[in-house]
mmCIF file of C-alpha atoms and ligand atoms in Angstrom:
data_model
loop_
_atom_site.group_PDB
_atom_site.id
_atom_site.type_symbol
_atom_site.label_atom_id
_atom_site.label_comp_id
_atom_site.label_asym_id
_atom_site.label_seq_id
_atom_site.Cartn_x
_atom_site.Cartn_y
_atom_site.Cartn_z
ATOM 1 C CA MET W 1 -20.621 10.765 -2.394
ATOM 2 C CA LYS W 2 -21.724 8.762 -5.462
ATOM 3 C CA LEU W 3 -21.279 5.131 -6.454
ATOM 4 C CA LEU W 4 -21.831 3.900 -10.000
ATOM 5 C CA PHE W 5 -23.147 0.342 -10.328
ATOM 6 C CA LEU W 6 -21.990 -1.104 -13.632
ATOM 7 C CA SER W 7 -22.879 -4.689 -14.464
ATOM 8 C CA ALA W 8 -24.943 -6.291 -17.199
ATOM 9 C CA GLU W 9 -25.152 -9.539 -15.210
ATOM 10 C CA ASP W 10 -26.027 -8.502 -11.654
ATOM 11 C CA ARG W 11 -29.338 -7.124 -10.418
ATOM 12 C CA ALA W 12 -28.924 -3.568 -9.185
ATOM 13 C CA ASP W 13 -31.882 -3.403 -6.771
ATOM 14 C CA PRO W 14 -30.505 -5.706 -4.070
ATOM 15 C CA TRP W 15 -27.293 -3.661 -4.108
ATOM 16 C CA ARG W 16 -29.152 -0.362 -3.983
ATOM 17 C CA GLU W 17 -31.071 -1.570 -0.901
ATOM 18 C CA ALA W 18 -28.130 -3.213 0.864
ATOM 19 C CA LEU W 19 -25.786 -0.263 0.326
ATOM 20 C CA ALA W 20 -28.471 2.204 1.471
ATOM 21 C CA GLU W 21 -28.541 0.352 4.805
ATOM 22 C CA GLU W 22 -24.767 0.341 5.113
ATOM 23 C CA LEU W 23 -24.050 3.855 3.835
ATOM 24 C CA PRO W 24 -27.208 6.049 3.805
ATOM 25 C CA GLU W 25 -25.175 9.032 2.585
ATOM 26 C CA LEU W 26 -24.084 7.169 -0.590
ATOM 27 C CA GLU W 27 -25.965 8.079 -3.779
ATOM 28 C CA PHE W 28 -26.497 5.020 -6.009
ATOM 29 C CA LYS W 29 -26.115 5.676 -9.745
ATOM 30 C CA LEU W 30 -26.861 3.069 -12.373
ATOM 31 C CA TRP W 31 -24.923 2.544 -15.619
ATOM 32 C CA PRO W 32 -25.716 3.268 -18.430
ATOM 33 C CA ASP W 33 -28.989 5.219 -18.054
ATOM 34 C CA ASP W 34 -28.655 7.026 -14.741
ATOM 35 C CA VAL W 35 -24.994 7.992 -14.555
ATOM 36 C CA GLY W 36 -25.440 11.751 -14.079
ATOM 37 C CA ALA W 37 -22.321 13.895 -14.375
ATOM 38 C CA PRO W 38 -19.336 11.532 -14.859
ATOM 39 C CA GLU W 39 -17.058 13.821 -12.842
ATOM 40 C CA ASP W 40 -19.287 13.367 -9.766
ATOM 41 C CA ILE W 41 -18.766 9.591 -9.538
ATOM 42 C CA ASP W 42 -16.510 8.604 -6.616
ATOM 43 C CA TYR W 43 -16.701 4.797 -6.711
ATOM 44 C CA ALA W 44 -17.390 2.235 -9.425
ATOM 45 C CA LEU W 45 -18.831 -1.137 -8.373
ATOM 46 C CA VAL W 46 -18.320 -3.216 -11.465
ATOM 47 C CA TRP W 47 -18.481 -6.540 -13.270
ATOM 48 C CA LYS W 48 -17.107 -6.754 -16.810
ATOM 49 C CA PRO W 49 -17.235 -3.044 -17.705
ATOM 50 C CA PRO W 50 -16.745 -2.364 -21.424
ATOM 51 C CA ALA W 51 -13.062 -1.693 -22.157
ATOM 52 C CA GLY W 52 -12.252 1.992 -21.741
ATOM 53 C CA GLU W 53 -15.519 2.805 -19.933
ATOM 54 C CA LEU W 54 -13.967 3.541 -16.521
ATOM 55 C CA ARG W 55 -11.709 6.180 -18.117
ATOM 56 C CA ASN W 56 -14.855 8.336 -18.467
ATOM 57 C CA PHE W 57 -14.996 8.986 -14.708
ATOM 58 C CA PRO W 58 -12.113 11.358 -13.968
ATOM 59 C CA ASN W 59 -12.631 11.627 -10.197
ATOM 60 C CA LEU W 60 -12.976 7.954 -9.282
ATOM 61 C CA LYS W 61 -11.362 7.118 -5.945
ATOM 62 C CA ALA W 62 -11.477 3.324 -6.260
ATOM 63 C CA ILE W 63 -12.726 0.531 -8.505
ATOM 64 C CA LEU W 64 -14.571 -2.178 -6.572
ATOM 65 C CA SER W 65 -15.017 -5.543 -8.275
ATOM 66 C CA LEU W 66 -18.316 -7.369 -7.867
ATOM 67 C CA GLY W 67 -16.392 -10.631 -8.096
ATOM 68 C CA ALA W 68 -13.287 -12.280 -6.690
ATOM 69 C CA GLY W 69 -11.583 -12.468 -10.058
ATOM 70 C CA ILE W 70 -10.334 -9.255 -11.634
ATOM 71 C CA ASP W 71 -9.414 -10.632 -15.062
ATOM 72 C CA HIS W 72 -12.482 -8.714 -16.342
ATOM 73 C CA LEU W 73 -10.646 -5.517 -15.328
ATOM 74 C CA ALA W 74 -7.051 -6.499 -16.069
ATOM 75 C CA ALA W 75 -8.075 -7.105 -19.691
ATOM 76 C CA ASP W 76 -8.898 -3.389 -20.091
ATOM 77 C CA PRO W 77 -5.796 -1.602 -21.471
ATOM 78 C CA GLU W 78 -7.323 1.721 -20.404
ATOM 79 C CA LEU W 79 -8.108 0.728 -16.814
ATOM 80 C CA PRO W 80 -7.282 3.653 -14.514
ATOM 81 C CA THR W 81 -4.314 2.338 -12.512
ATOM 82 C CA HIS W 82 -3.574 5.487 -10.485
ATOM 83 C CA ILE W 83 -6.437 4.490 -8.137
ATOM 84 C CA PRO W 84 -6.796 1.202 -6.239
ATOM 85 C CA THR W 85 -8.830 -1.698 -7.577
ATOM 86 C CA SER W 86 -10.201 -4.037 -4.926
ATOM 87 C CA ARG W 87 -11.459 -7.579 -5.474
ATOM 88 C CA LEU W 88 -14.344 -9.161 -3.591
ATOM 89 C CA VAL W 89 -13.673 -11.281 -0.543
ATOM 90 C CA ASP W 90 -16.886 -12.213 1.198
ATOM 91 C CA ARG W 91 -18.275 -14.838 3.560
ATOM 92 C CA CYS W 92 -21.088 -15.926 1.235
ATOM 93 C CA LEU W 93 -18.817 -16.031 -1.810
ATOM 94 C CA THR W 94 -16.350 -18.250 0.050
ATOM 95 C CA GLN W 95 -19.110 -20.424 1.518
ATOM 96 C CA GLY W 96 -20.732 -20.875 -1.910
ATOM 97 C CA MET W 97 -17.468 -21.976 -3.472
ATOM 98 C CA THR W 98 -16.681 -24.377 -0.644
ATOM 99 C CA GLU W 99 -20.170 -25.895 -1.025
ATOM 100 C CA TYR W 100 -19.601 -26.353 -4.767
ATOM 101 C CA VAL W 101 -16.189 -27.972 -4.268
ATOM 102 C CA LEU W 102 -17.405 -30.292 -1.489
ATOM 103 C CA TYR W 103 -20.528 -31.218 -3.482
ATOM 104 C CA TRP W 104 -18.535 -32.337 -6.540
ATOM 105 C CA VAL W 105 -15.665 -33.937 -4.628
ATOM 106 C CA ILE W 106 -18.169 -36.026 -2.673
ATOM 107 C CA HIS W 107 -20.096 -36.747 -5.905
ATOM 108 C CA TYR W 108 -17.051 -38.323 -7.524
ATOM 109 C CA HIS W 109 -15.623 -39.814 -4.326
ATOM 110 C CA ARG W 110 -18.907 -41.680 -3.735
ATOM 111 C CA HIS W 111 -19.219 -42.671 -7.442
ATOM 112 C CA MET W 112 -22.504 -40.777 -7.832
ATOM 113 C CA ASN W 113 -21.775 -40.367 -11.566
ATOM 114 C CA ALA W 114 -21.562 -44.158 -11.950
ATOM 115 C CA TYR W 115 -24.703 -44.698 -9.822
ATOM 116 C CA ALA W 116 -26.592 -42.205 -12.039
ATOM 117 C CA ASP W 117 -25.620 -44.252 -15.112
ATOM 118 C CA MET W 118 -26.674 -47.485 -13.350
ATOM 119 C CA ARG W 119 -30.044 -45.990 -12.493
ATOM 120 C CA VAL W 120 -30.723 -45.409 -16.197
ATOM 121 C CA ARG W 121 -30.011 -49.138 -16.808
ATOM 122 C CA HIS W 122 -32.045 -50.214 -13.707
ATOM 123 C CA GLU W 123 -28.827 -51.819 -12.481
ATOM 124 C CA TRP W 124 -28.483 -52.647 -8.744
ATOM 125 C CA ARG W 125 -24.966 -53.232 -7.417
ATOM 126 C CA HIS W 126 -22.419 -51.710 -5.068
ATOM 127 C CA ILE W 127 -19.202 -49.979 -6.059
ATOM 128 C CA PRO W 128 -16.578 -50.422 -3.310
ATOM 129 C CA GLN W 129 -16.485 -47.426 -0.980
ATOM 130 C CA VAL W 130 -13.121 -45.697 -0.675
ATOM 131 C CA ASP W 131 -11.708 -44.386 2.616
ATOM 132 C CA PRO W 132 -11.573 -40.562 2.200
ATOM 133 C CA LYS W 133 -8.100 -40.706 3.774
ATOM 134 C CA ARG W 134 -7.095 -42.513 0.566
ATOM 135 C CA ARG W 135 -8.777 -40.025 -1.767
ATOM 136 C CA ARG W 136 -6.194 -37.479 -2.813
ATOM 137 C CA VAL W 137 -7.791 -34.100 -3.513
ATOM 138 C CA GLY W 138 -5.586 -31.365 -4.963
ATOM 139 C CA LEU W 139 -6.438 -27.664 -5.081
ATOM 140 C CA LEU W 140 -4.731 -25.434 -7.633
ATOM 141 C CA GLY W 141 -4.771 -22.166 -5.684
ATOM 142 C CA LEU W 142 -4.863 -21.876 -1.903
ATOM 143 C CA GLY W 143 -6.098 -18.301 -1.610
ATOM 144 C CA GLU W 144 -9.318 -17.069 0.005
ATOM 145 C CA LEU W 145 -11.410 -19.723 -1.740
ATOM 146 C CA GLY W 146 -8.959 -22.605 -2.109
ATOM 147 C CA SER W 147 -7.818 -22.498 1.520
ATOM 148 C CA ASP W 148 -11.383 -22.566 2.889
ATOM 149 C CA ALA W 149 -12.319 -25.523 0.665
ATOM 150 C CA ALA W 150 -9.079 -27.248 1.681
ATOM 151 C CA GLU W 151 -9.828 -26.840 5.397
ATOM 152 C CA LYS W 152 -13.346 -28.237 5.020
ATOM 153 C CA LEU W 153 -12.037 -31.191 2.982
ATOM 154 C CA VAL W 154 -9.503 -31.898 5.727
ATOM 155 C CA ALA W 155 -12.371 -31.856 8.242
ATOM 156 C CA LEU W 156 -14.014 -34.595 6.142
ATOM 157 C CA ASP W 157 -10.786 -36.643 6.289
ATOM 158 C CA TYR W 158 -9.695 -36.349 2.652
ATOM 159 C CA ASP W 159 -5.981 -36.431 1.802
ATOM 160 C CA VAL W 160 -5.643 -32.786 0.756
ATOM 161 C CA ALA W 161 -2.842 -30.908 -0.997
ATOM 162 C CA GLY W 162 -2.645 -27.500 -2.591
ATOM 163 C CA TRP W 163 -0.449 -25.736 -5.107
ATOM 164 C CA SER W 164 0.205 -22.010 -4.810
ATOM 165 C CA ARG W 165 2.817 -19.414 -5.758
ATOM 166 C CA THR W 166 4.164 -19.232 -2.210
ATOM 167 C CA ALA W 167 4.390 -22.049 0.362
ATOM 168 C CA LYS W 168 1.443 -22.443 2.769
ATOM 169 C CA ASP W 169 1.058 -23.772 6.287
ATOM 170 C CA ILE W 170 -2.557 -24.983 6.554
ATOM 171 C CA PRO W 171 -3.062 -27.765 9.112
ATOM 172 C CA GLY W 172 -3.583 -31.093 7.340
ATOM 173 C CA VAL W 173 -2.880 -29.695 3.860
ATOM 174 C CA THR W 174 0.296 -30.702 2.012
ATOM 175 C CA SER W 175 1.713 -27.584 0.412
ATOM 176 C CA PHE W 176 3.355 -27.550 -3.026
ATOM 177 C CA HIS W 177 4.437 -24.305 -4.594
ATOM 178 C CA GLY W 178 6.087 -22.708 -7.592
ATOM 179 C CA ALA W 179 6.883 -24.199 -10.971
ATOM 180 C CA ASP W 180 8.852 -27.105 -9.455
ATOM 181 C CA GLY W 181 5.986 -28.052 -7.165
ATOM 182 C CA LEU W 182 3.415 -28.541 -9.906
ATOM 183 C CA ALA W 183 4.413 -31.976 -11.280
ATOM 184 C CA PRO W 184 4.661 -33.721 -7.863
ATOM 185 C CA PHE W 185 1.373 -32.080 -6.824
ATOM 186 C CA LEU W 186 -0.396 -33.373 -9.937
ATOM 187 C CA ALA W 187 1.140 -36.849 -9.589
ATOM 188 C CA ARG W 188 -0.522 -37.320 -6.169
ATOM 189 C CA THR W 189 -3.944 -35.894 -7.123
ATOM 190 C CA ASP W 190 -7.028 -38.047 -7.848
ATOM 191 C CA ILE W 191 -9.497 -35.132 -7.838
ATOM 192 C CA LEU W 192 -8.067 -31.864 -9.157
ATOM 193 C CA VAL W 193 -9.860 -28.592 -8.381
ATOM 194 C CA CYS W 194 -8.851 -25.342 -10.099
ATOM 195 C CA LEU W 195 -9.209 -22.194 -8.002
ATOM 196 C CA LEU W 196 -6.449 -20.098 -9.528
ATOM 197 C CA PRO W 197 -6.798 -16.503 -10.673
ATOM 198 C CA MET W 198 -6.460 -15.904 -14.419
ATOM 199 C CA THR W 199 -2.993 -14.463 -15.052
ATOM 200 C CA ASP W 200 -0.348 -14.774 -17.762
ATOM 201 C CA GLN W 201 1.246 -17.511 -15.607
ATOM 202 C CA THR W 202 -1.916 -19.568 -15.099
ATOM 203 C CA ARG W 203 -3.508 -19.264 -18.555
ATOM 204 C CA ALA W 204 -3.792 -22.699 -20.264
ATOM 205 C CA ILE W 205 -2.326 -24.469 -17.229
ATOM 206 C CA ILE W 206 -4.702 -27.392 -17.794
ATOM 207 C CA ASN W 207 -2.938 -28.594 -20.905
ATOM 208 C CA LYS W 208 -1.763 -31.893 -22.408
ATOM 209 C CA ASP W 209 1.563 -31.926 -20.536
ATOM 210 C CA ASN W 210 0.107 -31.152 -17.108
ATOM 211 C CA LEU W 211 -2.858 -33.496 -17.560
ATOM 212 C CA ALA W 212 -0.361 -36.267 -18.366
ATOM 213 C CA GLN W 213 1.118 -35.875 -14.848
ATOM 214 C CA LEU W 214 -2.166 -36.880 -13.190
ATOM 215 C CA PRO W 215 -2.832 -40.492 -12.169
ATOM 216 C CA GLU W 216 -4.953 -42.539 -14.582
ATOM 217 C CA ALA W 217 -8.720 -41.827 -14.352
ATOM 218 C CA ALA W 218 -8.366 -38.617 -12.332
ATOM 219 C CA VAL W 219 -11.251 -36.142 -12.067
ATOM 220 C CA PHE W 220 -11.061 -32.421 -12.880
ATOM 221 C CA ILE W 221 -13.279 -29.701 -11.402
ATOM 222 C CA ASN W 222 -12.868 -26.181 -12.820
ATOM 223 C CA CYS W 223 -14.382 -23.363 -10.782
ATOM 224 C CA ALA W 224 -11.876 -20.675 -11.785
ATOM 225 C CA ARG W 225 -11.801 -19.474 -15.414
ATOM 226 C CA GLY W 226 -12.330 -21.188 -18.765
ATOM 227 C CA ALA W 227 -9.036 -19.879 -20.117
ATOM 228 C CA HIS W 228 -7.148 -22.022 -17.590
ATOM 229 C CA VAL W 229 -8.033 -24.949 -19.836
ATOM 230 C CA VAL W 230 -6.922 -25.999 -23.320
ATOM 231 C CA ASP W 231 -10.289 -27.467 -24.321
ATOM 232 C CA ASP W 232 -8.950 -29.871 -26.955
ATOM 233 C CA ASP W 233 -6.406 -31.255 -24.471
ATOM 234 C CA LEU W 234 -9.085 -31.738 -21.820
ATOM 235 C CA LEU W 235 -11.410 -33.516 -24.250
ATOM 236 C CA ALA W 236 -8.535 -35.740 -25.404
ATOM 237 C CA ALA W 237 -7.698 -36.607 -21.769
ATOM 238 C CA LEU W 238 -11.349 -37.554 -21.164
ATOM 239 C CA ASP W 239 -11.394 -39.695 -24.279
ATOM 240 C CA ASN W 240 -8.097 -41.485 -23.601
ATOM 241 C CA GLY W 241 -8.912 -42.257 -19.950
ATOM 242 C CA ARG W 242 -6.352 -39.967 -18.296
ATOM 243 C CA LEU W 243 -9.425 -38.224 -16.888
ATOM 244 C CA SER W 244 -12.541 -40.195 -15.980
ATOM 245 C CA ALA W 245 -14.782 -37.140 -15.535
ATOM 246 C CA ALA W 246 -14.897 -33.360 -15.339
ATOM 247 C CA THR W 247 -17.224 -30.773 -13.858
ATOM 248 C CA LEU W 248 -16.797 -27.411 -15.570
ATOM 249 C CA ASP W 249 -18.344 -24.156 -14.355
ATOM 250 C CA VAL W 250 -16.364 -21.700 -16.478
ATOM 251 C CA PHE W 251 -15.556 -21.523 -20.176
ATOM 252 C CA HIS W 252 -13.611 -19.601 -22.823
ATOM 253 C CA THR W 253 -16.919 -18.311 -24.192
ATOM 254 C CA GLU W 254 -19.855 -17.761 -21.816
ATOM 255 C CA PRO W 255 -22.635 -18.701 -22.185
ATOM 256 C CA LEU W 256 -21.112 -21.957 -23.445
ATOM 257 C CA PRO W 257 -22.128 -22.176 -27.142
ATOM 258 C CA ALA W 258 -24.962 -24.655 -27.718
ATOM 259 C CA ASP W 259 -22.848 -26.798 -30.057
ATOM 260 C CA HIS W 260 -19.815 -27.067 -27.755
ATOM 261 C CA PRO W 261 -18.732 -30.699 -27.245
ATOM 262 C CA TYR W 262 -18.718 -30.262 -23.448
ATOM 263 C CA TRP W 263 -22.540 -30.129 -23.417
ATOM 264 C CA SER W 264 -22.929 -33.632 -24.787
ATOM 265 C CA HIS W 265 -19.816 -35.390 -23.505
ATOM 266 C CA PRO W 266 -21.000 -38.298 -21.314
ATOM 267 C CA ASN W 267 -18.348 -37.649 -18.662
ATOM 268 C CA VAL W 268 -18.651 -33.877 -18.448
ATOM 269 C CA VAL W 269 -20.993 -31.894 -16.212
ATOM 270 C CA VAL W 270 -21.539 -28.265 -17.235
ATOM 271 C CA THR W 271 -22.763 -25.647 -14.764
ATOM 272 C CA PRO W 272 -23.438 -22.030 -15.855
ATOM 273 C CA HIS W 273 -20.714 -20.092 -13.971
ATOM 274 C CA MET W 274 -22.590 -20.422 -10.688
ATOM 275 C CA ALA W 275 -20.006 -22.155 -8.499
ATOM 276 C CA SER W 276 -20.334 -19.128 -6.266
ATOM 277 C CA LEU W 277 -22.462 -16.070 -6.929
ATOM 278 C CA THR W 278 -22.072 -12.718 -5.226
ATOM 279 C CA VAL W 279 -24.782 -12.188 -2.584
ATOM 280 C CA ALA W 280 -25.553 -8.460 -2.266
ATOM 281 C CA HIS W 281 -26.781 -8.363 1.336
ATOM 282 C CA SER W 282 -23.603 -10.047 2.531
ATOM 283 C CA ALA W 283 -21.050 -8.418 0.227
ATOM 284 C CA ALA W 284 -22.446 -4.880 0.698
ATOM 285 C CA ALA W 285 -20.903 -4.693 4.178
ATOM 286 C CA TYR W 286 -17.469 -5.371 2.698
ATOM 287 C CA ILE W 287 -17.976 -2.805 -0.104
ATOM 288 C CA ALA W 288 -19.136 -0.208 2.431
ATOM 289 C CA ASP W 289 -16.148 -0.978 4.636
ATOM 290 C CA ASN W 290 -13.819 -0.433 1.679
ATOM 291 C CA ILE W 291 -15.472 2.878 0.825
ATOM 292 C CA ARG W 292 -15.058 4.024 4.441
ATOM 293 C CA ARG W 293 -11.399 3.011 4.298
ATOM 294 C CA VAL W 294 -10.776 5.032 1.126
ATOM 295 C CA GLU W 295 -12.622 8.024 2.621
ATOM 296 C CA ARG W 296 -10.202 7.812 5.589
ATOM 297 C CA GLY W 297 -7.265 7.880 3.185
ATOM 298 C CA GLU W 298 -6.501 4.142 3.505
ATOM 299 C CA LEU W 299 -6.209 1.505 0.813
ATOM 300 C CA PRO W 300 -9.258 -0.734 0.377
ATOM 301 C CA LEU W 301 -8.950 -4.328 1.531
ATOM 302 C CA ASN W 302 -7.722 -6.835 -1.055
ATOM 303 C CA THR W 303 -6.257 -4.268 -3.397
ATOM 304 C CA VAL W 304 -5.185 -5.930 -6.625
ATOM 305 C CA ASP W 305 -1.491 -6.158 -7.386
ATOM 306 C CA PHE W 306 -1.409 -5.787 -11.174
ATOM 307 C CA GLN W 307 2.258 -6.910 -11.180
ATOM 308 C CA THR W 308 1.317 -10.433 -10.038
ATOM 309 C CA GLY W 309 -2.041 -10.106 -11.815
ATOM 310 C CA TYR W 310 -4.336 -10.935 -8.894
HETATM 311 P P1 NAP H 401 -6.871 -15.476 -4.255
HETATM 312 O O1 NAP H 401 -7.211 -15.331 -2.821
HETATM 313 O O2 NAP H 401 -6.149 -14.366 -4.934
HETATM 314 O O3 NAP H 401 -6.012 -16.829 -4.387
HETATM 315 C C1 NAP H 401 -5.315 -17.159 -5.532
HETATM 316 C C2 NAP H 401 -4.448 -18.376 -5.251
HETATM 317 O O4 NAP H 401 -3.799 -18.755 -6.468
HETATM 318 C C3 NAP H 401 -3.331 -18.080 -4.242
HETATM 319 O O5 NAP H 401 -3.120 -19.188 -3.423
HETATM 320 C C4 NAP H 401 -2.113 -17.857 -5.144
HETATM 321 O O6 NAP H 401 -0.866 -18.165 -4.546
HETATM 322 C C5 NAP H 401 -2.396 -18.834 -6.255
HETATM 323 N N1 NAP H 401 -1.662 -18.470 -7.475
HETATM 324 C C6 NAP H 401 -1.756 -17.346 -8.197
HETATM 325 N N2 NAP H 401 -0.876 -17.365 -9.226
HETATM 326 C C7 NAP H 401 -0.218 -18.544 -9.130
HETATM 327 C C8 NAP H 401 0.820 -19.156 -9.872
HETATM 328 N N3 NAP H 401 1.375 -18.551 -10.940
HETATM 329 N N4 NAP H 401 1.276 -20.351 -9.480
HETATM 330 C C9 NAP H 401 0.746 -20.975 -8.400
HETATM 331 N N5 NAP H 401 -0.247 -20.454 -7.631
HETATM 332 C C10 NAP H 401 -0.724 -19.249 -8.008
HETATM 333 O O7 NAP H 401 -8.155 -15.767 -5.136
HETATM 334 P P2 NAP H 401 -9.547 -16.395 -4.650
HETATM 335 O O8 NAP H 401 -10.372 -15.355 -3.979
HETATM 336 O O9 NAP H 401 -9.272 -17.647 -3.929
HETATM 337 O O10 NAP H 401 -10.237 -16.676 -6.067
HETATM 338 C C11 NAP H 401 -9.646 -17.541 -7.016
HETATM 339 C C12 NAP H 401 -10.358 -17.433 -8.354
HETATM 340 O O11 NAP H 401 -11.615 -18.105 -8.291
HETATM 341 C C13 NAP H 401 -10.743 -16.031 -8.806
HETATM 342 O O12 NAP H 401 -9.644 -15.365 -9.377
HETATM 343 C C14 NAP H 401 -11.844 -16.282 -9.812
HETATM 344 O O13 NAP H 401 -11.330 -16.383 -11.116
HETATM 345 C C15 NAP H 401 -12.404 -17.649 -9.384
HETATM 346 N N6 NAP H 401 -13.809 -17.555 -8.946
HETATM 347 C C16 NAP H 401 -14.751 -18.245 -9.651
HETATM 348 C C17 NAP H 401 -16.082 -18.223 -9.236
HETATM 349 C C18 NAP H 401 -17.128 -19.025 -9.948
HETATM 350 O O14 NAP H 401 -18.308 -18.894 -9.640
HETATM 351 N N7 NAP H 401 -16.764 -19.906 -10.856
HETATM 352 C C19 NAP H 401 -16.451 -17.473 -8.114
HETATM 353 C C20 NAP H 401 -15.469 -16.764 -7.435
HETATM 354 C C21 NAP H 401 -14.144 -16.825 -7.861
HETATM 355 P P3 NAP H 401 -0.326 -17.338 -3.269
HETATM 356 O O15 NAP H 401 -1.256 -17.703 -2.124
HETATM 357 O O16 NAP H 401 1.031 -17.847 -3.070
HETATM 358 O O17 NAP H 401 -0.428 -15.877 -3.639
HETATM 359 C C1 GLV H 402 -16.768 -15.036 -10.238
HETATM 360 O O1 GLV H 402 -16.426 -15.662 -11.187
HETATM 361 C C2 GLV H 402 -15.888 -14.235 -9.435
HETATM 362 O O2 GLV H 402 -14.741 -14.010 -9.843
HETATM 363 O O3 GLV H 402 -16.315 -13.807 -8.338
#
């Protein structure tokens, strides 16, 4: 049984070691230099494979994504769709994202951006502290990642709501759903966090019209995909005061070009697509479990539904 590791961004060695512990019988092949005979490859563990590349492996049994998002695969018009594609759901990936969301929500809730500016001016004063029960946090997307962040925010007493395709019942979280639920969700949101998958329905969702629904001086945190955002509309909202600040982890072009206005905007924080990184030693158990499932004739966990796009 052979697995092909195909990623230009992830280090192969930790995966080789972690998978050897989980599945000693699995032979680890490395794209592009140590592929061997393409017809011998059973599984492809991938991040952003070149379009058409996976077609070269005629006996693949499943495509396993190294990340939660599968937009890097859905964009391939030649993706083999007669076999299942599974996305990554993993304890460390979820934990990392929840840490990122809590970190930035607390940063803005406690005015740490304003205190950082005051420090530069050697200015000593207090900004009134807000009761977290009066801080309205809104999560676009209440899936694996959004629901965990929402639960932890509830535990910290924030006023939490989420928007999803289908209605949710998460204790302490006000659920909005569907097209009709978006405007009322945005209207009650002081800190907006995007954790949606990238689909035809969610592309460019952070646009002029939707930003206009937010309360004055709202904050936006994007940990999903750059293409959720119309950059010019976001910059305009920051400049006209609709938004007071944004933390952006993901961008239309990555790495973010050196001359992009986000880098130098005083109210924007840029992080290099690190909101949550896949941790091999943790995620390998899930990948091995999915391989065992396919070997037993079952579908892997979290098989992508290409009709809904996630
Ligand atoms: P998930 O479990 O599939 O959850 C997706 C959520 O979005 C679900 O609640 C879903 O609604 C909702 N949704 C999808 N389409 C919608 C629509 N048209 N209208 C309203 N809601 C919609 O995904 P996840 O594991 O939480 O991951 C979310 C995304 O995070 C990934 O796709 C990836 O792009 C991003 N991500 C980024 C990083 C990073 O480091 N920046 C790391 C990991 C993941 P239902 O619940 O009703 O289906
Ligand atoms: C990272 O962006 C992921 O989708 O896991």
